[in-house]
Amino acid sequence: MINTFDIVFFAFIILVLVSLFFLNEVLLLFKKNNNLPGEDNQETSGDLQEEIKGIRIVLISLVTISLLIYFGYPKIQKAGLEGYLMEWLNLVVRWVHVVLGIAWIGASFYFIFLENSLNRTKNLRDELAGNLWAIHGGGFYYIEKYKGAPGKLPEKLHWFKYEAYFTWLSGIILLMLVYYMNAKSFMIDPAVNNIKPEIAILIGISSLVAGWFIYDLMCRSALLKKPKLFGAIGFIILILISFILSKYLSGRAAFIHVGALLGTIMAGNVFFVIIPSQKNLVNAAKKNHPPDLEQAKYAGLRSLHNNYIVLPVIFVMISNHFPGTFAPTFNWAILAGLTIGSVAVRHYINLYEKENANGWFLVIGAISLFALVFVTSPKSLKNNNTPIAFSEVKPIFQKRCESCHSSHPTDDIQKIAPNGIAFDTPEQIAKMSERIMFRVVQTKTMPQGNKTGITEIEREMIGRWIAQGAKLN
């Protein structure tokens, strides 16, 4: 019988195989369109083949590792090491994702800063679009940007692309490890929609694919020439997608898939538009042909989109660890507020770098943030002075919580107590009373996906016990 793990594994293998097929098609297309004699063309073709060969090796390595994990996983389960392995996989992949993400976003921010801060008018040579003096780390730096390409290309030219590719790939692996392999707990909330794990995974993957194609079609339409309208329609579509996801997936899963969608758009821009444009610039320079500046301008717009998308992505990813954002029934509206505030802050930074700062955009960001703090504040418990003894709530913790939060969890997924929080003793429960109030009573995000079926009456009893001082006697 096919289970969720099988579905996740085969989805990943298909993704890698499609990537390999696409790389081969790119290579064949390049050879077909560059079938011209000359050393420059041979050099260019060789560069592309080497690059595709490198990516192909990485993808084949991923398939090999995936096969080892897939066939070794049953033995790991049998040995009782499933939770231990998943904990380390989660940690390592998350670390890789964060490190690569910092490198990608840092490079993106730096080049947008350069673009915004270049001197474009004073004492420029004809071939330059701008220049900039800077000081950092105890030294002076001088940067020049060419209008097209320099008369002679340097022997070594640094490319900024692998940071983007592997940030996205590690993010997808992390999405599979945390959400798709634990779909029953992390993607499904019976209070929202009690669908099957396979359907939840399909909805999640479909949102990423559909979102990219919708965005790409918008970029290839006349809307691109109307930035404000483009941004408004794109924002509406994003919130519509988040609204639909919130009606089928748990709030946390809906949020993470919106963040993954935005990350997919950013990586897609790099892979499908920005890097091909840069390759064309390099190839034109090698052949002494005039560069296609319109294509370069188009790639620059996609890069600018990434610049505005990145802060919402970061905020969505961070907020995914804070139930106050994704727990409410109107979480899609909270996501809209986070997006507006993040874009406003990014726009202020861009204007500041152009020496045209407008403080009102910071005000918009601050207002959106404080408004979210206000509207997401938890409701007070109903007045009920009937004393609740610990002996009355202890069975609730034993039945609904200790399957995960224990020194020896019995849950089929959580083999190690989440965040090391155990409720084996009354003192351990009382120590975490404030956190329990927030997660169990106010936001109702624990138990995860309400897997153990805690009732509203039980939540209310726990809330009253904590409100009365969480006394153990």
XYZ file of C-alpha atoms in Angstrom:
473
model
C 0.000 0.000 0.000
C 1.352 3.432 -1.006
C 1.764 5.780 1.957
C 2.596 9.474 2.350
C 6.331 8.755 2.445
C 6.107 7.006 -0.934
C 4.226 9.964 -2.431
C 6.781 12.484 -1.151
C 9.692 10.384 -2.365
C 8.325 9.839 -5.860
C 7.345 13.519 -6.138
C 10.948 14.464 -5.359
C 12.352 11.939 -7.861
C 9.998 13.260 -10.568
C 11.126 16.810 -9.781
C 14.774 15.854 -10.206
C 14.127 13.872 -13.416
C 12.177 16.773 -14.925
C 15.092 19.052 -14.039
C 17.515 16.684 -15.798
C 15.277 16.567 -18.878
C 15.010 20.343 -18.911
C 18.802 20.731 -18.706
C 19.267 18.408 -21.665
C 16.670 20.354 -23.655
C 18.457 23.620 -22.861
C 21.755 22.182 -24.067
C 20.232 20.879 -27.311
C 18.451 24.168 -27.945
C 21.658 26.106 -27.366
C 23.584 23.920 -29.804
C 20.837 24.331 -32.405
C 20.722 28.130 -32.084
C 24.490 28.586 -31.966
C 25.556 26.331 -34.815
C 28.127 28.854 -36.058
C 31.838 28.278 -36.711
C 34.457 30.127 -34.710
C 36.494 29.811 -31.531
C 34.212 32.141 -29.548
C 31.191 29.947 -30.204
C 33.076 26.794 -29.273
C 34.226 28.433 -26.056
C 30.680 29.549 -25.204
C 29.240 26.110 -25.954
C 31.942 24.516 -23.833
C 31.163 26.846 -20.904
C 27.483 25.950 -21.048
C 28.179 22.225 -21.308
C 30.480 22.389 -18.281
C 27.868 24.247 -16.277
C 25.057 21.848 -17.190
C 27.374 18.923 -16.485
C 28.002 20.282 -12.980
C 24.283 20.740 -12.265
C 23.545 17.307 -13.708
C 26.094 15.721 -11.343
C 24.416 17.439 -8.386
C 20.950 16.251 -9.439
C 22.121 12.680 -10.048
C 23.780 12.732 -6.620
C 20.455 13.829 -5.106
C 18.670 10.915 -6.804
C 21.294 8.491 -5.461
C 21.013 9.881 -1.923
C 17.209 9.777 -2.174
C 17.266 6.106 -3.197
C 19.551 5.272 -0.277
C 17.200 7.085 2.129
C 14.093 5.478 0.620
C 15.329 1.892 0.816
C 17.156 2.433 4.110
C 14.189 4.117 5.788
C 12.305 0.890 6.665
C 15.418 -0.437 8.424
C 15.750 2.844 10.315
C 12.106 2.563 11.400
C 12.639 -1.017 12.505
C 15.648 0.040 14.589
C 13.590 2.757 16.285
C 15.840 5.560 14.991
C 13.251 7.331 12.841
C 12.749 10.311 15.137
C 16.483 10.668 15.747
C 17.278 10.662 12.021
C 14.463 13.069 11.130
C 15.622 15.459 13.838
C 19.126 15.589 12.387
C 17.917 15.765 8.783
C 15.649 18.665 9.726
C 18.501 20.468 11.460
C 21.105 19.949 8.710
C 18.796 20.841 5.812
C 17.457 23.875 7.698
C 21.015 25.030 8.395
C 21.975 24.640 4.717
C 18.810 26.476 3.663
C 19.455 29.409 6.006
C 23.146 29.738 5.064
C 22.422 29.652 1.329
C 19.458 31.990 1.784
C 21.661 34.535 3.560
C 24.179 34.355 0.710
C 21.469 34.774 -1.945
C 19.561 37.560 -0.229
C 22.772 39.320 0.789
C 24.017 39.381 -2.811
C 20.597 40.536 -4.031
C 20.447 43.373 -1.492
C 23.993 44.418 -2.309
C 23.436 44.701 -6.060
C 20.140 46.519 -5.609
C 22.001 48.916 -3.310
C 24.615 49.424 -6.044
C 21.928 50.044 -8.647
C 20.202 52.576 -6.400
C 23.388 54.338 -5.278
C 25.468 54.620 -8.470
C 26.748 57.996 -9.572
C 25.198 58.316 -13.026
C 26.100 61.902 -13.961
C 29.503 63.130 -12.745
C 32.776 62.439 -14.605
C 31.670 59.215 -16.293
C 33.368 57.635 -19.272
C 31.072 57.083 -22.256
C 30.887 53.320 -21.790
C 29.837 53.548 -18.117
C 26.303 53.606 -16.723
C 27.574 54.621 -13.285
C 30.222 54.190 -10.603
C 30.515 54.152 -6.832
C 33.183 54.602 -4.169
C 32.708 52.618 -0.947
C 34.641 51.736 2.170
C 34.295 48.441 4.049
C 36.444 46.219 6.230
C 39.352 48.623 6.403
C 39.650 49.271 2.654
C 38.356 51.422 -0.211
C 36.439 49.923 -3.140
C 35.644 51.379 -6.551
C 32.815 49.847 -8.582
C 31.924 50.576 -12.206
C 28.840 49.491 -14.130
C 29.011 49.313 -17.942
C 26.133 50.315 -20.203
C 26.630 47.149 -22.217
C 29.773 45.044 -22.050
C 33.434 46.050 -21.671
C 35.622 46.088 -24.764
C 37.362 42.949 -23.553
C 35.845 40.450 -21.165
C 37.919 39.536 -18.095
C 39.365 36.053 -17.817
C 37.374 35.397 -14.665
C 33.757 36.503 -14.301
C 31.868 35.738 -11.098
C 28.256 34.606 -11.393
C 25.619 34.864 -8.657
C 23.248 31.994 -9.280
C 24.020 28.835 -7.323
C 22.998 30.564 -4.086
C 19.504 30.950 -5.546
C 19.286 27.448 -7.015
C 20.352 25.618 -3.875
C 18.400 27.863 -1.511
C 15.255 26.854 -3.397
C 16.227 23.179 -3.612
C 17.093 22.937 0.096
C 13.828 24.747 0.886
C 11.836 22.205 -1.115
C 13.605 19.327 0.658
C 12.833 20.973 4.003
C 9.190 21.405 2.966
C 9.025 17.685 2.214
C 10.763 16.635 5.435
C 8.732 18.802 7.798
C 5.334 19.047 6.115
C 4.834 16.369 3.469
C 6.286 13.513 5.501
C 4.198 14.641 8.501
C 1.186 15.774 6.494
C -1.348 14.351 8.930
C 0.047 16.462 11.775
C 1.348 19.578 10.033
C -0.838 20.079 6.956
C -4.269 19.032 8.149
C -6.455 20.716 10.734
C -9.819 18.947 11.181
C -11.324 22.251 12.320
C -10.464 23.692 8.893
C -10.907 20.751 6.521
C -10.442 17.083 7.362
C -8.936 16.030 4.023
C -6.579 13.139 3.321
C -2.818 13.745 3.599
C -2.335 12.910 -0.084
C -4.860 15.586 -1.092
C -3.199 18.143 1.186
C 0.212 17.449 -0.407
C -1.287 17.716 -3.896
C -2.884 21.070 -3.038
C 0.438 22.337 -1.680
C 2.460 21.308 -4.746
C -0.232 22.626 -7.114
C -0.132 26.044 -5.457
C 3.600 26.342 -6.180
C 3.272 25.318 -9.826
C 0.130 27.365 -10.536
C 1.496 30.415 -8.721
C 4.676 30.467 -10.807
C 2.816 30.143 -14.122
C 0.330 32.890 -13.184
C 3.163 35.241 -12.252
C 5.167 34.391 -15.380
C 2.136 35.027 -17.635
C 1.609 38.394 -15.952
C 5.247 39.301 -16.633
C 4.852 38.429 -20.304
C 1.718 40.557 -20.651
C 1.189 44.294 -21.117
C 0.715 44.569 -17.341
C 4.478 44.678 -16.900
C 4.530 48.184 -18.375
C 2.163 49.385 -15.632
C 4.102 48.705 -12.393
C 1.436 49.932 -9.940
C -1.353 47.932 -11.597
C 0.958 44.919 -11.900
C 1.754 45.098 -8.196
C -1.882 45.542 -7.173
C -3.123 42.602 -9.274
C -0.206 40.422 -8.146
C -0.984 41.223 -4.511
C -4.688 40.384 -4.973
C -3.825 37.053 -6.638
C -1.380 36.212 -3.836
C -3.989 36.886 -1.154
C -6.579 34.910 -3.134
C -4.203 31.936 -3.213
C -3.563 32.273 0.522
C -7.337 32.468 1.144
C -7.936 29.263 -0.844
C -5.086 27.467 0.927
C -6.455 28.564 4.319
C -9.731 26.797 3.514
C -8.053 23.425 2.914
C -4.774 23.350 4.847
C -3.856 24.144 8.425
C -2.942 27.779 9.012
C 0.724 26.914 9.410
C 0.803 24.869 6.181
C -1.056 27.605 4.290
C 1.488 30.207 5.428
C 4.526 28.084 4.588
C 3.205 27.348 1.094
C 2.655 31.040 0.384
C 6.257 31.618 1.469
C 7.414 28.677 -0.677
C 5.455 30.089 -3.632
C 7.167 33.472 -3.303
C 10.542 31.717 -3.005
C 9.740 29.666 -6.117
C 8.943 32.851 -8.044
C 12.275 34.350 -6.955
C 14.271 31.252 -7.932
C 12.321 30.952 -11.195
C 13.197 34.539 -12.059
C 16.873 33.765 -11.577
C 16.862 30.459 -13.466
C 14.516 31.244 -16.357
C 15.109 34.960 -16.950
C 18.007 36.654 -15.155
C 20.788 34.115 -15.769
C 19.809 33.475 -19.451
C 19.880 37.239 -19.992
C 23.328 37.456 -18.434
C 24.525 34.578 -20.615
C 23.293 36.398 -23.705
C 25.209 39.505 -22.642
C 28.387 37.460 -22.218
C 27.883 35.607 -25.517
C 27.250 38.843 -27.395
C 30.423 40.328 -25.935
C 32.464 37.267 -26.928
C 31.175 37.488 -30.516
C 31.522 41.295 -30.644
C 27.780 41.587 -31.238
C 25.695 44.427 -29.747
C 23.943 43.181 -26.556
C 20.159 42.874 -26.379
C 19.535 45.705 -23.917
C 15.772 45.126 -23.931
C 16.264 41.617 -22.631
C 18.670 42.966 -20.016
C 16.070 45.547 -18.972
C 13.433 42.799 -18.714
C 15.757 40.726 -16.503
C 16.376 43.825 -14.394
C 12.623 44.156 -13.774
C 12.446 40.527 -12.638
C 15.372 41.211 -10.311
C 13.510 44.234 -8.935
C 10.483 41.998 -8.302
C 12.724 39.678 -6.295
C 13.919 42.673 -4.332
C 10.372 43.484 -3.201
C 9.360 39.853 -2.677
C 12.240 38.946 -0.367
C 11.072 40.720 2.811
C 7.551 39.203 2.660
C 9.205 35.788 2.194
C 11.392 36.278 5.275
C 8.492 37.583 7.361
C 6.209 34.711 6.315
C 8.888 32.135 7.119
C 9.589 33.673 10.529
C 5.904 34.110 11.386
C 5.377 30.415 10.695
C 6.906 29.776 14.120
C 4.480 32.164 15.839
C 0.904 30.832 16.108
C -0.534 34.297 16.719
C -0.130 34.948 12.984
C -1.358 31.737 11.372
C -3.829 30.437 13.966
C -6.778 32.875 13.548
C -9.501 31.981 11.059
C -8.705 35.151 9.099
C -5.019 34.262 8.816
C -5.036 35.104 5.099
C -5.819 38.732 6.064
C -2.932 38.704 8.536
C -0.702 37.478 5.724
C -1.921 40.395 3.608
C -0.983 42.808 6.378
C 2.465 41.252 6.776
C 3.020 41.556 3.026
C 1.962 45.210 2.885
C 4.178 46.134 5.824
C 7.181 44.250 4.426
C 6.873 45.784 0.946
C 6.485 49.261 2.452
C 9.705 48.847 4.443
C 11.576 47.526 1.391
C 10.344 50.471 -0.701
C 11.534 52.912 1.952
C 15.006 51.310 1.885
C 15.139 51.523 -1.920
C 14.175 55.207 -1.830
C 16.690 55.875 0.940
C 19.489 54.354 -1.140
C 18.477 56.693 -3.975
C 18.665 59.616 -1.532
C 14.935 60.138 -1.945
C 13.674 58.704 1.356
C 9.992 58.983 2.205
C 9.295 58.297 5.872
C 5.601 57.657 5.215
C 6.444 54.165 3.976
C 8.014 53.351 7.347
C 4.836 54.689 8.966
C 2.751 52.358 6.766
C 4.952 49.421 7.795
C 4.673 50.299 11.492
C 0.881 50.821 11.302
C 0.367 47.471 9.565
C 2.478 45.715 12.212
C 0.766 47.306 15.215
C -2.643 46.747 13.633
C -1.835 43.034 13.364
C -0.748 42.959 17.013
C -4.102 44.488 17.949
C -6.412 42.364 15.792
C -4.684 39.092 16.684
C -4.839 39.632 20.455
C -6.498 36.594 22.095
C -9.988 36.814 23.563
C -10.394 36.716 27.317
C -11.764 33.588 28.903
C -15.404 33.585 29.939
C -15.909 34.527 33.564
C -16.157 31.323 35.532
C -14.934 31.242 39.114
C -15.565 27.529 39.614
C -12.262 26.172 40.983
C -10.395 23.711 38.787
C -8.013 21.337 40.534
C -4.923 19.912 38.846
C -6.381 16.440 39.334
C -9.146 17.444 36.874
C -6.807 18.589 34.076
C -4.069 15.998 34.581
C -5.979 13.274 32.641
C -6.382 15.751 29.744
C -2.623 16.245 29.505
C -2.071 12.486 29.735
C -4.603 11.719 26.995
C -4.089 14.669 24.630
C -0.480 15.842 25.099
C 1.858 13.203 26.486
C 1.874 11.080 23.322
C 4.329 13.716 21.970
C 5.416 15.733 25.018
C 7.053 12.964 26.983
C 10.516 11.610 27.610
C 9.339 8.535 25.675
C 6.746 9.689 23.077
C 4.296 7.106 21.744
C 3.230 9.186 18.723
C 3.768 7.557 15.317
C 5.627 10.642 13.994
C 7.115 12.531 16.956
C 9.719 10.188 18.374
C 11.424 12.991 20.338
C 9.529 15.525 22.457
C 9.109 18.728 20.367
C 11.562 21.395 21.567
C 12.451 19.069 24.436
C 9.185 19.941 26.249
C 7.896 17.022 28.325
C 4.827 16.795 30.570
C 5.860 13.723 32.547
C 5.510 15.451 35.925
C 3.072 18.027 37.336
C 5.979 20.441 37.832
C 6.900 20.250 34.149
C 3.316 21.078 33.179
C 3.044 24.005 35.602
C 6.380 25.395 34.411
C 5.039 25.668 30.849
C 1.576 26.981 31.871
C 1.871 30.329 30.067
C 2.964 28.626 26.857
C 0.190 26.051 27.229
C -2.353 28.857 27.652
C -1.211 30.466 24.405
C -0.883 27.327 22.260
C -3.662 25.117 23.643
C -6.308 27.572 24.833
C -5.908 30.858 22.948
C -4.552 29.957 19.495
C -5.661 26.288 19.615
C -2.605 25.212 17.623
C -1.749 22.373 19.988
C -2.059 19.427 19.790
C -0.599 19.692 16.268
C -3.506 19.383 13.845
C -5.577 18.336 16.870
C -4.297 14.850 16.221
C -5.393 13.600 19.651
C -8.888 15.120 19.399
C -8.895 17.549 22.314
C -12.349 19.091 22.866
C -13.357 22.705 23.452
C -14.503 21.811 26.968
C -11.063 20.369 27.737
C -9.343 23.476 26.374
C -11.586 25.650 28.551
C -10.819 23.569 31.662
C -7.063 23.917 31.068
C -7.486 27.664 30.518
C -9.424 28.104 33.761
C -6.848 26.071 35.714
C -4.019 28.255 34.398
C -5.996 31.490 34.928
C -6.482 30.463 38.564
C -2.732 30.218 39.056
C -1.852 26.755 37.658
C -1.791 25.365 41.192
C -0.735 21.768 41.714
C -2.462 21.379 45.100
